Short mmCIF file of C-alpha atoms in Angstrom, two decimals:
data_model
loop_
_atom_site.label_atom_id
_atom_site.label_comp_id
_atom_site.label_asym_id
_atom_site.label_seq_id
_atom_site.Cartn_x
_atom_site.Cartn_y
_atom_site.Cartn_z
CA MET A 1138 87.20 46.32 74.65
CA LYS A 1139 84.69 47.88 77.04
CA ILE A 1140 84.59 46.65 80.64
CA GLU A 1141 81.51 47.31 82.75
CA GLY A 1142 80.62 46.26 86.27
CA ILE A 1143 78.37 46.97 89.21
CA ILE A 1144 79.08 46.69 92.92
CA LYS A 1145 75.97 46.65 95.12
CA THR A 1146 76.36 46.68 98.92
CA CYS A 1147 73.78 46.88 101.71
CA HIS A 1148 74.12 49.48 104.51
CA ALA A 1149 71.97 51.00 107.24
CA GLN A 1150 73.28 54.48 106.32
CA SER A 1151 73.35 54.10 102.53
CA GLU A 1152 72.88 57.83 101.73
CA CYS A 1153 75.83 58.82 103.91
CA ILE A 1154 78.05 56.07 102.52
CA ALA A 1155 77.14 56.79 98.89
CA GLY A 1156 77.88 60.48 99.39
CA SER A 1157 81.20 59.69 101.02
CA VAL A 1158 82.50 57.32 98.35
CA ALA A 1159 81.08 59.29 95.40
CA ALA A 1160 83.49 62.12 96.20
CA ASP A 1161 86.35 59.88 95.02
CA ASN A 1162 84.65 58.58 91.87
CA LEU A 1163 86.60 58.80 88.64
CA SER A 1164 84.91 59.91 85.42
CA GLU A 1165 84.02 56.32 84.50
CA MET A 1166 82.23 55.67 87.82
CA SER A 1167 78.83 56.60 89.25
CA THR A 1168 77.53 55.94 92.76
CA THR A 1169 73.95 56.15 94.02
CA ALA A 1170 71.99 55.13 97.11
CA GLU A 1171 68.81 53.17 96.48
CA GLY A 1172 67.01 52.14 99.64
CA ASN A 1173 69.52 50.36 101.85
CA TYR A 1174 71.88 49.78 98.94
CA VAL A 1175 74.89 51.66 97.61
CA ILE A 1176 75.28 50.95 93.90
CA THR A 1177 78.41 51.86 91.99
CA ARG A 1178 78.80 51.35 88.26
CA PHE A 1179 82.20 51.11 86.56
CA CYS A 1180 82.97 51.43 82.88
CA SER A 1181 86.37 51.62 81.20
CA THR A 1182 88.39 50.32 78.31
CA LYS A 1183 91.40 49.53 80.50
CA THR A 1184 91.42 46.40 82.64
CA ARG A 1185 94.05 47.74 85.04
CA SER A 1186 92.04 50.93 85.60
CA VAL A 1187 88.92 48.95 86.48
CA ILE A 1188 90.80 46.69 88.88
CA ALA A 1189 92.56 49.63 90.57
CA SER A 1190 89.30 51.61 90.80
CA MET A 1191 87.41 48.66 92.31
CA ASP A 1192 90.19 48.04 94.83
CA ASP A 1193 90.20 51.71 95.90
CA TYR A 1194 86.41 51.77 96.01
CA LEU A 1195 86.18 48.72 98.28
CA MET A 1196 88.65 50.25 100.73
CA ASN A 1197 86.73 53.55 100.63
CA ILE A 1198 83.42 51.79 101.33
CA ILE A 1199 84.91 50.16 104.44
CA VAL A 1200 86.09 53.52 105.79
CA ALA A 1201 82.81 55.25 104.87
CA GLU A 1202 80.83 52.55 106.64
CA GLU A 1203 82.90 52.95 109.81
CA VAL A 1204 82.41 56.73 109.75
CA CYS A 1205 78.75 56.85 108.70
CA GLU A 1206 77.63 54.13 111.08
CA SER A 1207 79.61 55.43 114.05
CA PRO A 1208 77.61 56.47 117.13
CA ALA A 1209 78.45 60.15 116.46
CA GLN A 1210 76.85 60.00 112.98
CA THR A 1211 73.80 57.96 113.99
CA GLY A 1212 73.00 60.24 116.94
CA LYS A 1213 73.16 57.47 119.54
CA ILE A 1214 75.71 59.14 121.83
CA SER A 1215 74.35 61.03 124.82
CA GLY A 1216 75.79 62.62 127.92
CA GLU A 1217 79.27 63.85 128.58
CA LYS A 1218 80.71 60.36 129.00
CA GLY A 1219 79.65 59.24 125.52
CA ILE A 1220 77.10 56.67 126.67
CA ILE A 1221 75.47 55.03 123.69
CA ASN A 1222 71.68 54.91 123.79
CA PRO A 1223 70.31 51.39 123.33
CA ASP A 1224 67.61 52.39 120.78
#
């Protein structure tokens, strides 16, 4: 049996997030950024592998989003006191 799936999530920093999570992809996974979306495709013959991979991936996407959309990554920190610019 072949199991295939796609997870598509929307992010302001999709390129950064896709690059971050793609580093942990297994051989049966591929991740790309398309516009504001991160798209990851899964394919395997083992149900447990797909479930474990999807679980890991979803946790990784949460961490990547926190890192990629932090003020330090978006360039919105200025000054020595770390004041965030409103724009």
